[in-house]
Coordinates of C-alpha atoms in Angstrom, one line a residue:
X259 CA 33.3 2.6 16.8
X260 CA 33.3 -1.0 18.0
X261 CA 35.5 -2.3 21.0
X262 CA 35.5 -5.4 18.7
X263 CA 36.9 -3.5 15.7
X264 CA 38.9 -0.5 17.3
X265 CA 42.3 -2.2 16.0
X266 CA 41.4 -1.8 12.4
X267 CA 42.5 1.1 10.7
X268 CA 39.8 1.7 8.3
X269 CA 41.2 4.6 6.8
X270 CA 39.3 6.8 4.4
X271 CA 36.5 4.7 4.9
X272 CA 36.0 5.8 8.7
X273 CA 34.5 9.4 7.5
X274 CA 31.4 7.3 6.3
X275 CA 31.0 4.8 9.6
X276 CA 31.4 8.1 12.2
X277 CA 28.1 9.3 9.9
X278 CA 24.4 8.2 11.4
X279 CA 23.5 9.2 8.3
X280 CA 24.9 6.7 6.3
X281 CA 23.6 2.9 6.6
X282 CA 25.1 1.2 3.8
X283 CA 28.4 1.8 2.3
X284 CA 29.1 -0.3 -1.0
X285 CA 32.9 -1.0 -3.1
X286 CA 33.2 -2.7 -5.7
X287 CA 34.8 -3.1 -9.3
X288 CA 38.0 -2.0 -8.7
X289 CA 37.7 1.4 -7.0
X290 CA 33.5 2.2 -6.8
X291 CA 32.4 3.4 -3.5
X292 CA 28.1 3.7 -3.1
X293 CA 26.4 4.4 0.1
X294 CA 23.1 5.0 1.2
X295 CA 21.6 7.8 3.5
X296 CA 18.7 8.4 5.6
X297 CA 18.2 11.5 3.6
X298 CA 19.1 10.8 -0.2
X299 CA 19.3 7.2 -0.9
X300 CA 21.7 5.6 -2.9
X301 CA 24.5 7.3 -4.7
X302 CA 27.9 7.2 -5.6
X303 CA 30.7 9.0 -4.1
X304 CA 34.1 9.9 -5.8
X305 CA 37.7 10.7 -4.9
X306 CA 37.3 9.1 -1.6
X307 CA 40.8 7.4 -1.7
X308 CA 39.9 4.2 -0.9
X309 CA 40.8 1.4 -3.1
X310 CA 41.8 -2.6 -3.5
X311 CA 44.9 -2.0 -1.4
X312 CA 42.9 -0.4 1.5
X313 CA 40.0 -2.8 1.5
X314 CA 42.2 -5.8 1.2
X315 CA 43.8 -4.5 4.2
X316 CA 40.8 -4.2 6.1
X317 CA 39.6 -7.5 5.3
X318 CA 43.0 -8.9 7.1
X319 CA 42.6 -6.9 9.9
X320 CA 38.8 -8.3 10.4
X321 CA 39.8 -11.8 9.7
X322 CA 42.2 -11.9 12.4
X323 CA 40.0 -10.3 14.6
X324 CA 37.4 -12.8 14.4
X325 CA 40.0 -15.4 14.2
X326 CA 39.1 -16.4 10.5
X327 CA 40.7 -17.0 7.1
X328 CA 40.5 -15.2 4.1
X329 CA 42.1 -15.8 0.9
X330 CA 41.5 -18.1 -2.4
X331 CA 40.6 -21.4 0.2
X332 CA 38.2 -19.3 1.8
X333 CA 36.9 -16.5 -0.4
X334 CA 34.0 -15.1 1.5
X335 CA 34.5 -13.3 5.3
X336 CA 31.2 -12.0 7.6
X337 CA 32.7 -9.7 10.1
X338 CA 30.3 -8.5 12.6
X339 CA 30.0 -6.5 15.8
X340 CA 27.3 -5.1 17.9
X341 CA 27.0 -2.1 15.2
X342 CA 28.5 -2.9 12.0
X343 CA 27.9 -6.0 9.7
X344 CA 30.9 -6.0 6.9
X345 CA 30.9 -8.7 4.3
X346 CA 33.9 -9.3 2.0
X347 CA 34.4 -11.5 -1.4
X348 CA 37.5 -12.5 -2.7
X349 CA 39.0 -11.3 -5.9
X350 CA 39.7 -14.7 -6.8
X351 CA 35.7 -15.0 -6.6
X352 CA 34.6 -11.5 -8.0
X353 CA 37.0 -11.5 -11.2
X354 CA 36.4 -7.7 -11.4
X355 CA 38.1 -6.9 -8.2
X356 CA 37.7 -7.3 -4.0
X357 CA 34.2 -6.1 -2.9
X358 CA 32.9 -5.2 0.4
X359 CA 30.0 -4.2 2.1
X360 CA 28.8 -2.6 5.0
X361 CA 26.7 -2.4 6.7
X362 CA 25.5 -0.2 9.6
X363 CA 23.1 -1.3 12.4
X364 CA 23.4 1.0 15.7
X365 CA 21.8 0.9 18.7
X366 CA 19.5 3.8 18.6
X367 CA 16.5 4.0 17.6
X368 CA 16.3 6.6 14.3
X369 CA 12.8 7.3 13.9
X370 CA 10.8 10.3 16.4
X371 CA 7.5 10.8 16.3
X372 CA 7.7 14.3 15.1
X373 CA 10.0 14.2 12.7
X374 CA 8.2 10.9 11.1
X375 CA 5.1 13.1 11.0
X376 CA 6.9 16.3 9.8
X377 CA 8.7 14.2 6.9
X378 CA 5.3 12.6 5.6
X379 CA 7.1 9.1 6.1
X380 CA 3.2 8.2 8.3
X381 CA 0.2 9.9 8.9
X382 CA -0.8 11.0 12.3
X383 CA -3.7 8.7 12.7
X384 CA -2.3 5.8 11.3
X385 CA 0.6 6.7 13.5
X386 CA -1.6 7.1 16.7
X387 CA -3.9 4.1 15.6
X388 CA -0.7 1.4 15.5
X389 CA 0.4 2.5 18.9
X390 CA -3.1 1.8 20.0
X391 CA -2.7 -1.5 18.6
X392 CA 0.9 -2.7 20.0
X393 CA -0.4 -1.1 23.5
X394 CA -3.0 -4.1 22.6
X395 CA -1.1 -6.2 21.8
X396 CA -1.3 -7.0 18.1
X397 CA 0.5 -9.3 16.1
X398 CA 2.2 -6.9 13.5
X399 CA 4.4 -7.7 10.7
X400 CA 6.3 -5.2 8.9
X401 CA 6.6 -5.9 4.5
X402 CA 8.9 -3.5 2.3
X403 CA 12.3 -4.1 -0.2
X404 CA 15.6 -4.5 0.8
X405 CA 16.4 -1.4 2.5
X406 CA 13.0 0.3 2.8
X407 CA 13.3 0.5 6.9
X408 CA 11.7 -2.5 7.7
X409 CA 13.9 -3.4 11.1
X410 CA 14.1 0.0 12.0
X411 CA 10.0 0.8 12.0
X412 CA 10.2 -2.3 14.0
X413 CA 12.5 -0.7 16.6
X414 CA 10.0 2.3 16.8
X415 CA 7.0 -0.4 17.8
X416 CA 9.0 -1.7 20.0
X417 CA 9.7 1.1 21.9
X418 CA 6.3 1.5 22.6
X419 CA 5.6 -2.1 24.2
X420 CA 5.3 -1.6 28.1
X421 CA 7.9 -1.1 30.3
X422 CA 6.7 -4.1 32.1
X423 CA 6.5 -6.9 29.4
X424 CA 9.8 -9.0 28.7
X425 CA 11.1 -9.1 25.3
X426 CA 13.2 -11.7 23.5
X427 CA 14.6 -11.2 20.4
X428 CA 15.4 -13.8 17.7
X429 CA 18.1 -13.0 15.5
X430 CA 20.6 -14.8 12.5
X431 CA 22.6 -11.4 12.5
X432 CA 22.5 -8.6 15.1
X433 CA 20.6 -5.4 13.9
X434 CA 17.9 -4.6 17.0
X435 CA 20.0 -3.8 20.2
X436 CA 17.0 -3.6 22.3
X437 CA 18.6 -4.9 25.0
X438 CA 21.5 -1.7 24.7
X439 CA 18.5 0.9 23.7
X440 CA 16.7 0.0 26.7
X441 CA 19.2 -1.8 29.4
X442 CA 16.9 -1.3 32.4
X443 CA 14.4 -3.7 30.4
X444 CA 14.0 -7.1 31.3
X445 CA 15.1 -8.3 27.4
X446 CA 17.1 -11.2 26.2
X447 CA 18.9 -11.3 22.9
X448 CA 19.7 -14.4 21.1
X449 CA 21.1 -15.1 18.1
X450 CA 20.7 -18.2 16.0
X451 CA 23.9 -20.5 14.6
X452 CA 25.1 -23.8 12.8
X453 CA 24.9 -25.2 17.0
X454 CA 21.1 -23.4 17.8
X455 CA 18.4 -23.3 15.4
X456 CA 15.6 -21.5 14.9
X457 CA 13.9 -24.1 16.9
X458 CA 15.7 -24.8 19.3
X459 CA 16.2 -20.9 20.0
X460 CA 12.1 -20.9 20.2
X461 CA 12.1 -23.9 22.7
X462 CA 14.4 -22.1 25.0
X463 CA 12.1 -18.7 24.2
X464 CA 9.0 -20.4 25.5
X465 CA 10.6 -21.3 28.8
X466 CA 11.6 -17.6 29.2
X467 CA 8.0 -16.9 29.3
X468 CA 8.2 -13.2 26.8
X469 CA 5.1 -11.2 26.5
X470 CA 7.3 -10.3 23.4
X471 CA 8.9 -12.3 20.8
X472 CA 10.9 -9.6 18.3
X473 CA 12.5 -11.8 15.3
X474 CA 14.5 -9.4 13.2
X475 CA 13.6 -11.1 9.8
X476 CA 11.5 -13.9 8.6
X477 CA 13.7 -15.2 5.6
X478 CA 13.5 -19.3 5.9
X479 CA 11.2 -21.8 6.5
X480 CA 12.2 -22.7 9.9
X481 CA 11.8 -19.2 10.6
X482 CA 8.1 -19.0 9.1
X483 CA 7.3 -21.7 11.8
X484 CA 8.6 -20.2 14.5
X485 CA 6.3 -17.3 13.6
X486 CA 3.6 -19.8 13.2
X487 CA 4.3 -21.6 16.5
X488 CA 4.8 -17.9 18.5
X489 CA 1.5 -16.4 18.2
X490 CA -0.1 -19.7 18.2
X491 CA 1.1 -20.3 21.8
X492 CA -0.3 -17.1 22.6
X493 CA 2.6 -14.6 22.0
X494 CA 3.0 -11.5 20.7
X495 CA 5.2 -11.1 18.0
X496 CA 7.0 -8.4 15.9
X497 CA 8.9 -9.0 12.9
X498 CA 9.9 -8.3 8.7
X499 CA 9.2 -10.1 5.7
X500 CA 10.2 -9.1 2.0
X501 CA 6.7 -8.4 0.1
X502 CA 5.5 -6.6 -2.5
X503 CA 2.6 -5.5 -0.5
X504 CA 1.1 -6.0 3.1
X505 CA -2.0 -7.8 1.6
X506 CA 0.6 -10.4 0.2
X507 CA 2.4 -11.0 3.6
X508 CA 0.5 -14.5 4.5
X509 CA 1.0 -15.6 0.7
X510 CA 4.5 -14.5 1.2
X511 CA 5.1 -16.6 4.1
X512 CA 3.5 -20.0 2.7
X513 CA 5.9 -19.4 0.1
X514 CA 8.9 -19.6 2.4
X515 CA 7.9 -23.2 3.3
X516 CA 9.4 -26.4 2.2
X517 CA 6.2 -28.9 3.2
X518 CA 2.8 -29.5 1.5
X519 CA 1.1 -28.0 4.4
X520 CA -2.6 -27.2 2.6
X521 CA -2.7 -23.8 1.4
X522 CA -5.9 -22.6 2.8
X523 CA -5.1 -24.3 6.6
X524 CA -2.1 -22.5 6.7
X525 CA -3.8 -18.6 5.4
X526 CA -6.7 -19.2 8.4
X527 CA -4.2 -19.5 10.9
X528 CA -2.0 -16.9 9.4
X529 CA -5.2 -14.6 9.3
X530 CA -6.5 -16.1 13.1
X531 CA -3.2 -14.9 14.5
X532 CA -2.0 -12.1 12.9
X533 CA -3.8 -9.0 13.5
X534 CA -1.7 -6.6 11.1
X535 CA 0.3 -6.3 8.1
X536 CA 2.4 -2.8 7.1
X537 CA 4.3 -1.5 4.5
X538 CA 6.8 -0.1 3.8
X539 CA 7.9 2.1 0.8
X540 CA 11.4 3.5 0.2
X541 CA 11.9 5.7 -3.0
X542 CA 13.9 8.5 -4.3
X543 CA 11.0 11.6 -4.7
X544 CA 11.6 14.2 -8.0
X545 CA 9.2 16.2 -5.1
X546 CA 11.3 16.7 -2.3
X547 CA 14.3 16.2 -4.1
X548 CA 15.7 12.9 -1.7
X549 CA 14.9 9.6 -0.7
X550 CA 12.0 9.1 0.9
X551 CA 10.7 6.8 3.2
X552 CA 6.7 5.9 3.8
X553 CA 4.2 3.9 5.2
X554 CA 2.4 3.1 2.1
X555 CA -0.4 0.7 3.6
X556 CA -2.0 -1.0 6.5
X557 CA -4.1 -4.0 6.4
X558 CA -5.8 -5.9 8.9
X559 CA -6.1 -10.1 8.7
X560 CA -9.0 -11.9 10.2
X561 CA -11.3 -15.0 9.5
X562 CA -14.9 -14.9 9.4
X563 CA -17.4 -17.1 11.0
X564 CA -17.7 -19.4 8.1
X565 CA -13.9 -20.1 8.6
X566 CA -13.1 -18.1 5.3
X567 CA -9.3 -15.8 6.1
X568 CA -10.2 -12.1 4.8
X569 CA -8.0 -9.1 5.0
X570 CA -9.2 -5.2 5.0
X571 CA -7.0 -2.4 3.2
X572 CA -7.3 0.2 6.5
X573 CA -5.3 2.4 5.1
X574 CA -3.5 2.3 1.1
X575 CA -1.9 5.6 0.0
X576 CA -1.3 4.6 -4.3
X577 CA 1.6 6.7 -6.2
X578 CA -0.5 9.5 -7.1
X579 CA -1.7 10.5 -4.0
X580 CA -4.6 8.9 -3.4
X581 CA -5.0 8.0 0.0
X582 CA -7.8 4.8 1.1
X583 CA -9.2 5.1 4.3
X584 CA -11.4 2.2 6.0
X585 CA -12.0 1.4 9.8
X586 CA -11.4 -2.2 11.6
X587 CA -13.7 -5.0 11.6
X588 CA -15.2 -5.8 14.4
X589 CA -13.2 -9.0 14.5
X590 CA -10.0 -6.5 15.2
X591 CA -12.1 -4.3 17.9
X592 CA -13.2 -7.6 19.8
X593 CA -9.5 -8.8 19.5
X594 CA -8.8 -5.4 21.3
X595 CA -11.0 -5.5 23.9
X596 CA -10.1 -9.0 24.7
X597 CA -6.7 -7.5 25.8
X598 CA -8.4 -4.6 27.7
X599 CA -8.3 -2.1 24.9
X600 CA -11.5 -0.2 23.6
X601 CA -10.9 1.3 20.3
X602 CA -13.7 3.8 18.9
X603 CA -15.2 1.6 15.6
X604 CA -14.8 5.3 13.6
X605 CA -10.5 5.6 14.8
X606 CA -9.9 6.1 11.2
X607 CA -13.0 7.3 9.1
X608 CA -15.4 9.2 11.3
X609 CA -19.0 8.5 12.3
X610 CA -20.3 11.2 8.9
X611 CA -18.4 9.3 6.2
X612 CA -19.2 6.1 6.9
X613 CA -21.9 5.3 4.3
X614 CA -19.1 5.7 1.1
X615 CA -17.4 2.7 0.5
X616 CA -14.2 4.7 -0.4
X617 CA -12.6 8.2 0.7
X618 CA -10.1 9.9 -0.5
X619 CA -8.3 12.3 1.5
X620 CA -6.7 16.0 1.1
X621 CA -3.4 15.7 1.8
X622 CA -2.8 19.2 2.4
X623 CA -5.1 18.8 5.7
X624 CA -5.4 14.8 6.7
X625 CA -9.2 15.5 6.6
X626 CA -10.8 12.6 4.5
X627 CA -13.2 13.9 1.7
X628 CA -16.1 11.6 -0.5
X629 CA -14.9 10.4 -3.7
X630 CA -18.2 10.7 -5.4
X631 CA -16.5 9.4 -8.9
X632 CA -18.2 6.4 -8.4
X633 CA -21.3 7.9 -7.6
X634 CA -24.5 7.1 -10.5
X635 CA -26.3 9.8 -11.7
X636 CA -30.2 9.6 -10.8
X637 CA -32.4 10.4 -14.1
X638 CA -35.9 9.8 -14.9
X639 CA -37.4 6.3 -15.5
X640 CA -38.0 6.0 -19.2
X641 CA -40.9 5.3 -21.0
X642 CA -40.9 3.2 -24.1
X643 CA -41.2 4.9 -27.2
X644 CA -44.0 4.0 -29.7
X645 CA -43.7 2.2 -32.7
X646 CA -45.5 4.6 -34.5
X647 CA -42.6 7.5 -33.7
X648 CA -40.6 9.4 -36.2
X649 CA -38.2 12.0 -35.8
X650 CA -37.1 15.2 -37.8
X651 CA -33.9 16.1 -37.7
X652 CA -32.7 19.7 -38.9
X653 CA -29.6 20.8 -40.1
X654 CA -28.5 22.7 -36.7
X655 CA -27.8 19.4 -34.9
X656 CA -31.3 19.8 -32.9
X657 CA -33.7 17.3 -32.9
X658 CA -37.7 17.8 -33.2
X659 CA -39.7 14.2 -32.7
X660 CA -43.3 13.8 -33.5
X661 CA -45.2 11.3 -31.5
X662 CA -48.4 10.3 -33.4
X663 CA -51.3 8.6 -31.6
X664 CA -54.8 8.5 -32.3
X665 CA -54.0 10.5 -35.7
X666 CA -53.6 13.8 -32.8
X667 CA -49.6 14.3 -33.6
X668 CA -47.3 15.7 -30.6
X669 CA -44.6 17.7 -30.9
X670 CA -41.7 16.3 -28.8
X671 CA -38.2 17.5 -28.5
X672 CA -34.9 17.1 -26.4
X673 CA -34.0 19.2 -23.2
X674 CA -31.5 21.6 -25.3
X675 CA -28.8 21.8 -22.1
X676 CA -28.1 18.1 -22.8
X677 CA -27.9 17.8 -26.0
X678 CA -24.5 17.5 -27.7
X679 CA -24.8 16.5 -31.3
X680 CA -26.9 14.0 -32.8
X681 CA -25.3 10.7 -34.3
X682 CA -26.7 10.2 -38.1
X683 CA -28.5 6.9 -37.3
X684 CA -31.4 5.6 -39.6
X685 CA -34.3 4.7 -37.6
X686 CA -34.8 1.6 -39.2
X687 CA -31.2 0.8 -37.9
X688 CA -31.7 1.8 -34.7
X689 CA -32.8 -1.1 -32.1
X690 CA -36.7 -1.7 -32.3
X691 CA -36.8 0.6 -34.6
X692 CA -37.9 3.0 -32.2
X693 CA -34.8 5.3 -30.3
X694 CA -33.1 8.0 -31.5
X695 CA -29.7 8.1 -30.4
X696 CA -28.1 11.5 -29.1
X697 CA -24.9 12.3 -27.7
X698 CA -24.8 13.8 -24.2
X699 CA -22.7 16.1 -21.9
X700 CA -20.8 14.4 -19.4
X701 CA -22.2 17.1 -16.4
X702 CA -24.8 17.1 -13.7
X703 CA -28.7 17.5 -15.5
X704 CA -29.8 20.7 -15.4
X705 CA -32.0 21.9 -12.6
X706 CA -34.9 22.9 -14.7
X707 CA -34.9 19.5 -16.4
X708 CA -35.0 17.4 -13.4
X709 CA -37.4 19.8 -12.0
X710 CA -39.9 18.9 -15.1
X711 CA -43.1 17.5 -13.8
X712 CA -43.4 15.1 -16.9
X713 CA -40.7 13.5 -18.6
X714 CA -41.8 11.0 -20.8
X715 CA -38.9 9.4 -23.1
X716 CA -35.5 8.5 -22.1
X717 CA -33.7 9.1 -25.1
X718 CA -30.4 6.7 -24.6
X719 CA -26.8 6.1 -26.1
X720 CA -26.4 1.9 -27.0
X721 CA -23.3 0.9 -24.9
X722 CA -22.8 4.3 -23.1
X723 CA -20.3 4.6 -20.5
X724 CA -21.7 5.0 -16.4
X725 CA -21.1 8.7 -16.3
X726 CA -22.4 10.0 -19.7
X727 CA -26.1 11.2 -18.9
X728 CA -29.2 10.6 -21.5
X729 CA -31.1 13.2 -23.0
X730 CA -34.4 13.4 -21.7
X731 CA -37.2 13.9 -23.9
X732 CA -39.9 16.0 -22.9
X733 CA -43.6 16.9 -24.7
X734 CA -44.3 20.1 -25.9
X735 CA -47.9 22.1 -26.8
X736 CA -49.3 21.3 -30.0
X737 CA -49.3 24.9 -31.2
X738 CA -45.3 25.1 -30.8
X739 CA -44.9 22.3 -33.0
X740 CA -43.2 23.5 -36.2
X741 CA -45.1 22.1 -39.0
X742 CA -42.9 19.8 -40.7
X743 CA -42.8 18.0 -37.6
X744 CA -43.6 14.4 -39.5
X745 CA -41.5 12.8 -42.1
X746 CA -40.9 9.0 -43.5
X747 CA -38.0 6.6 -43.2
X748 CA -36.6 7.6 -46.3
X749 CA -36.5 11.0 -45.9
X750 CA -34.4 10.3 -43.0
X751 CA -32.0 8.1 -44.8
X752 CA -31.5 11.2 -47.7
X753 CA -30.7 13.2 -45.2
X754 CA -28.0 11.3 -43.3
X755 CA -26.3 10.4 -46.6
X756 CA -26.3 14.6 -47.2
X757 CA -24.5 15.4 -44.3

């Protein structure tokens, strides 16, 4: 517990702040306690004694500890400490009864490497390939909800900045501690007020002369340009935004701003100066049974040398699973080896899968695979069809053509393996009067097909979707021919309107 807070007797509500795995506790509408774990999210707790009586008691307690008011002429108390972060509305402002929240910020750092691997919250390689980048120096910021783990993944990135570089963090409300996680560091903590703006905070920050500038959370504009200004003078910097996405971040920042600075001036520095986006993904999993936390994608920002800002999806895992894997540019590897860093071009998709434009990856192993969905089937060139042809079809759903020339009739007929059923379709509806339109399998072509020295028709679907493949029609000897391989239009016709 605090020094600052050891006078307040918290009561029942002290079971909950002695647990690191709580960070949030929640009361509200007359007698409601919430909190939120590390291990199962959000949930409600009951008979945990703790009511109006109690919290208006604490909220006393903290207002005379931080030498404040709180009642109807001042209905809203923040009372905060090196760990804890409690704010309290009146019930003269929340008509349904005293709320409070809380909430928890220690000065540890939560996440290990093994145990992040273990619980699927990142993959090794990603993992392995972001410590690469802070140990060069990258400009990261860190998207995700309210909640999702943002500050602490920051923490962890931090932790792996060298001994050797100072640090200076930028803070409106206390949650990193760096400078009581690591007190042999050479790292300065300030914290922003109504006296020190974010400006003037980063004017001071300059003259310190950081390797490092951590700011906790980029919520304002004034904060957006101290951002801007930090890793335009050639700082690193580590911070949070609230996105939807990682490829939203520099969108998300323009968006913070209260000037008509021009869009696309503002993305190409954004995307100049900022080597990396991540995000962060916090959900309750039916799986596993408990709230999970992940690293749900990984994009890197650059501009190209036409001065256009581009971004590349290095890694994306989607809800179901499926996992997008894609190396950096060259514009990141240069980057790197600008600060002394060489990073192998194939870090993330290796040297044999680079041709595919996309991978998707067994999860069961980490190894990336070929998604070959997208791959087009290879089939014969087709030759156009005569407008002399005709077509029998029988009542078994095969198909016998008859390809006339010269007055020396040929029997043709389709590659049985393929064939499907055959849609009634006059010829003299069909287009040019001359195709026969069959329905297909949707698998591979037979190997004794393709192996077929002479196709000669292509025998294709109007409008048929990328993966269906056509019928291939292929000429038979003359003697094979059955002989009422020759009929007319109409006959056709009067046998469509039959079936």
């Amino acid at each position: 517990m605090d020094a600052q807070f050891q006078q307040v007797d918290f009561g029942p509500l002290r079971q909950f702040l002695d647990n690191d795995d709580v960070t949030d506790i929640s009361y509200s509408n007359g007698g409601q306690v919430w909190i939120k774990t590390l291990s199962k999210g959000v949930y409600r707790v009951e008979n945990t004694g703790i009511d109006n009586t109690l919290v208006e008691k604490i909220a006393f307690q903290c207002a005379n500890t931080m030498g404040k008011s709180f009642n109807m002429a001042n209905p809203f108390l923040d009372a905060e400490s090196a760990e804890l972060r409690l704010n309290f509305v009146h019930d003269s402002i929340a008509r349904n009864g005293i709320a409070l929240l809380v909430r928890k910020t220690p000065a540890k750092i939560r996440l290990v490497k093994d145990k992040i691997i273990a619980d699927d919250y990142i993959r090794l390689d990603i993992h392995d390939f972001l410590m690469k980048c802070v140990e060069g120096h990258c400009n990261i910021l860190v998207s995700g909800e309210t909640g999702s783990g943002k500050t602490e993944f920051i923490k962890y990135l931090a932790a792996h900045t060298k001994e050797n570089e100072k640090i200076i963090t930028i803070e409106d409300t206390l949650e990193l501690h760096l400078d009581k996680i690591f007190p042999t560091r050479d790292i300065v903590a300030m914290k922003t007020n109504n006296i020190a703006s974010y400006s003037d905070v980063l004017v001071t920050c300059m003259r310190q002369n950081p390797r490092w500038i951590l700011l906790s959370e980029v919520r304002s504009a004034e904060a957006v340009m101290a951002v801007r200004n930090s890793i335009s003078s050639g700082h690193n910097i580590l911070s949070t935004i609230h996105a939807d996405k990682a490829e939203s971040i520099p969108n998300r920042l323009y968006s913070l701003l209260e000037s008509n600075i021009d869009l696309e001036q503002f993305l190409r520095s954004i995307h100049r100066y900022v080597q990396l986006g991540v995000h962060i993904k916090g959900y309750y999993s039916k799986e596993r049974q408990r709230f999970h936390r992940e690293i749900s994608e990984v994009v890197e920002f650059y501009v190209t040398e036409d001065n256009t800002p581009k971004s590349n999806i290095l890694y994306k895992k989607t809800p179901d699973g499926k996992i997008t894997l894609h190396n950096p540019t060259k514009y990141l590897l240069d980057y790197l080896e600008s600060q002394g860093l060489i990073m192998q071009p194939d870090i993330l998709v290796k040297e044999e899968f680079k041709p595919q434009e996309d991978y998707q990856v067994d999860s069961s192993n980490n190894n990336p695979v070929i998604d070959k969905s997208v791959d087009t089937p290879v089939v014969p060139t087709p030759k156009p069809l005569p407008d002399n042809f005709t077509t029998n079809i029988n009542n078994q759903g095969g198909l016998n053509s008859a390809l006339v020339q010269n007055n020396q009739p040929q029997n043709i007929q389709v590659a049985p393996p393929l064939v499907n059923s055959i849609q009634n379709t006059p010829v003299n509806n069909t287009p040019n009067n001359n195709r026969v339109v069959v329905n297909t399998y949707q698998q591979p072509m037979p190997q004794n097909v393709n192996n077929n020295p002479n196709p000669s028709i292509l025998v294709n679907q109007p409008n048929m979707s990328s993966n269906i493949l056509a019928g291939v029609v292929y000429p038979t000897p003359l003697q094979n021919r059955p002989n009422n391989n020759q009929i007319n239009n109409s006959q056709i016709n009067n046998n469509n309107n039959n079936q």
